[in-house]
PDB file of C-alpha atoms in Angstrom:
ATOM      1  CA  ARG A   1       0.000   0.000   0.000  1.00 82.00           C
ATOM      2  CA  LYS A   2       2.875   2.357   0.726  1.00 88.00           C
ATOM      3  CA  ARG A   3       4.281   2.014  -2.791  1.00 93.00           C
ATOM      4  CA  GLU A   4       0.779   2.463  -4.241  1.00 92.00           C
ATOM      5  CA  MET A   5       0.367   5.744  -2.338  1.00 91.00           C
ATOM      6  CA  GLU A   6       3.817   6.989  -3.336  1.00 94.00           C
ATOM      7  CA  ASN A   7       3.175   6.231  -7.013  1.00 94.00           C
ATOM      8  CA  SER A   8      -0.238   7.903  -6.915  1.00 93.00           C
ATOM      9  CA  CYS A   9       1.166  11.018  -5.299  1.00 93.00           C
ATOM     10  CA  ILE A  10       3.997  11.256  -7.817  1.00 95.00           C
ATOM     11  CA  GLN A  11       1.330  11.544 -10.526  1.00 96.00           C
ATOM     12  CA  ILE A  12       0.025  14.767  -8.960  1.00 94.00           C
ATOM     13  CA  GLY A  13       3.426  16.176  -7.974  1.00 93.00           C
ATOM     14  CA  VAL A  14       3.348  15.320  -4.270  1.00 92.00           C
ATOM     15  CA  THR A  15       6.769  13.992  -3.292  1.00 91.00           C
ATOM     16  CA  GLY A  16       9.380  14.145  -0.558  1.00 91.00           C
ATOM     17  CA  GLU A  17       8.339  15.774   2.689  1.00 90.00           C
ATOM     18  CA  ALA A  18       5.013  16.833   1.164  1.00 91.00           C
ATOM     19  CA  LEU A  19       3.938  13.195   1.504  1.00 91.00           C
ATOM     20  CA  GLN A  20       3.614  11.561   4.893  1.00 92.00           C
ATOM     21  CA  ILE A  21       2.577   7.914   5.167  1.00 91.00           C
ATOM     22  CA  LEU A  22       1.565   6.993   8.692  1.00 93.00           C
ATOM     23  CA  ASP A  23       1.995   3.691  10.476  1.00 93.00           C
ATOM     24  CA  ASP A  24      -0.318   4.394  13.392  1.00 96.00           C
ATOM     25  CA  PRO A  25      -2.062   1.702  15.459  1.00 96.00           C
ATOM     26  CA  GLU A  26      -5.326   3.688  15.376  1.00 96.00           C
ATOM     27  CA  LEU A  27      -5.185   4.187  11.601  1.00 96.00           C
ATOM     28  CA  GLN A  28      -4.631   0.719  10.208  1.00 94.00           C
ATOM     29  CA  ASP A  29      -6.028  -0.413   6.877  1.00 90.00           C
ATOM     30  CA  GLY A  30      -9.105  -2.596   7.106  1.00 91.00           C
ATOM     31  CA  TRP A  31     -12.872  -2.394   7.210  1.00 94.00           C
ATOM     32  CA  GLN A  32     -13.184  -0.264  10.341  1.00 95.00           C
ATOM     33  CA  LYS A  33     -13.732   3.417  11.016  1.00 96.00           C
ATOM     34  CA  TRP A  34     -10.945   5.585  12.329  1.00 97.00           C
ATOM     35  CA  PRO A  35     -11.466   8.124  15.135  1.00 97.00           C
ATOM     36  CA  SER A  36     -12.039  11.423  13.324  1.00 96.00           C
ATOM     37  CA  ASN A  37     -10.427  13.387  16.162  1.00 97.00           C
ATOM     38  CA  HIS A  38      -7.240  11.319  15.763  1.00 98.00           C
ATOM     39  CA  VAL A  39      -7.211  11.874  11.993  1.00 98.00           C
ATOM     40  CA  ALA A  40      -7.724  15.604  12.582  1.00 98.00           C
ATOM     41  CA  ASP A  41      -4.841  15.668  15.080  1.00 98.00           C
ATOM     42  CA  LYS A  42      -2.540  14.048  12.492  1.00 97.00           C
ATOM     43  CA  VAL A  43      -3.638  16.448   9.745  1.00 97.00           C
ATOM     44  CA  LEU A  44      -3.137  19.526  11.911  1.00 97.00           C
ATOM     45  CA  SER A  45       0.223  18.285  13.170  1.00 96.00           C
ATOM     46  CA  PHE A  46       1.419  17.834   9.591  1.00 96.00           C
ATOM     47  CA  LEU A  47       0.129  21.242   8.520  1.00 95.00           C
ATOM     48  CA  ALA A  48       1.814  22.934  11.482  1.00 95.00           C
ATOM     49  CA  THR A  49       5.227  21.882  10.185  1.00 94.00           C
ATOM     50  CA  HIS A  50       4.707  21.948   6.407  1.00 93.00           C
ATOM     51  CA  SER A  51       3.632  24.562   3.926  1.00 87.00           C
ATOM     52  CA  ALA A  52       0.501  23.404   2.133  1.00 88.00           C
ATOM     53  CA  SER A  53      -2.034  25.129  -0.063  1.00 86.00           C
ATOM     54  CA  ALA A  54      -4.444  22.177  -0.145  1.00 90.00           C
ATOM     55  CA  VAL A  55      -5.315  18.916   1.575  1.00 93.00           C
ATOM     56  CA  LEU A  56      -6.616  16.123  -0.651  1.00 91.00           C
ATOM     57  CA  THR A  57      -9.035  13.607   0.799  1.00 93.00           C
ATOM     58  CA  PHE A  58     -12.038  11.497  -0.105  1.00 94.00           C
ATOM     59  CA  ASP A  59     -15.558  12.881  -0.407  1.00 94.00           C
ATOM     60  CA  GLU A  60     -17.957  12.415   2.519  1.00 93.00           C
ATOM     61  CA  LEU A  61     -19.028   9.022   1.172  1.00 94.00           C
ATOM     62  CA  GLY A  62     -15.445   7.802   0.915  1.00 91.00           C
ATOM     63  CA  VAL A  63     -15.956   7.268  -2.847  1.00 89.00           C
ATOM     64  CA  SER A  64     -16.728   3.585  -2.322  1.00 91.00           C
ATOM     65  CA  GLY A  65     -18.214   3.757   1.170  1.00 93.00           C
ATOM     66  CA  HIS A  66     -15.091   2.201   2.670  1.00 94.00           C
ATOM     67  CA  PRO A  67     -15.064   3.089   6.404  1.00 96.00           C
ATOM     68  CA  ASN A  68     -11.393   4.180   6.335  1.00 94.00           C
ATOM     69  CA  HIS A  69     -12.085   6.495   3.415  1.00 95.00           C
ATOM     70  CA  VAL A  70     -15.135   8.017   5.115  1.00 97.00           C
ATOM     71  CA  SER A  71     -13.096   8.474   8.301  1.00 97.00           C
ATOM     72  CA  ALA A  72     -10.299  10.205   6.402  1.00 96.00           C
ATOM     73  CA  SER A  73     -12.810  12.682   4.999  1.00 97.00           C
ATOM     74  CA  GLU A  74     -14.432  13.232   8.399  1.00 97.00           C
ATOM     75  CA  GLY A  75     -11.047  13.787  10.025  1.00 98.00           C
ATOM     76  CA  VAL A  76      -9.946  16.355   7.444  1.00 97.00           C
ATOM     77  CA  GLN A  77     -13.276  18.155   7.809  1.00 97.00           C
ATOM     78  CA  GLU A  78     -12.850  18.193  11.596  1.00 98.00           C
ATOM     79  CA  ALA A  79      -9.354  19.613  11.194  1.00 97.00           C
ATOM     80  CA  TRP A  80     -10.779  22.343   8.974  1.00 96.00           C
ATOM     81  CA  ARG A  81     -13.466  23.204  11.548  1.00 97.00           C
ATOM     82  CA  ARG A  82     -10.812  23.513  14.248  1.00 96.00           C
ATOM     83  CA  THR A  83      -9.016  26.179  12.221  1.00 93.00           C
ATOM     84  CA  GLU A  84     -12.093  28.374  11.764  1.00 89.00           C
TER      85      GLU A  84
END
């Protein structure tokens, strides 16, 4: 999965320190939801130390309804709300 993410990001010009792949016990791949507050914490931590003009994520339905994808979207939205 790591190589898949790296290759996908290369296609849109995201490389080096602009890409962070997490190995976090609370954010493991599988058919479970992730805690949106934990996702938001990770997003905000990354943004605090990197210059970014955008954050790419899934739509609110996670494209395919996959719980991880939905959780990623919810977490990014929570991070956005915290900055308002």
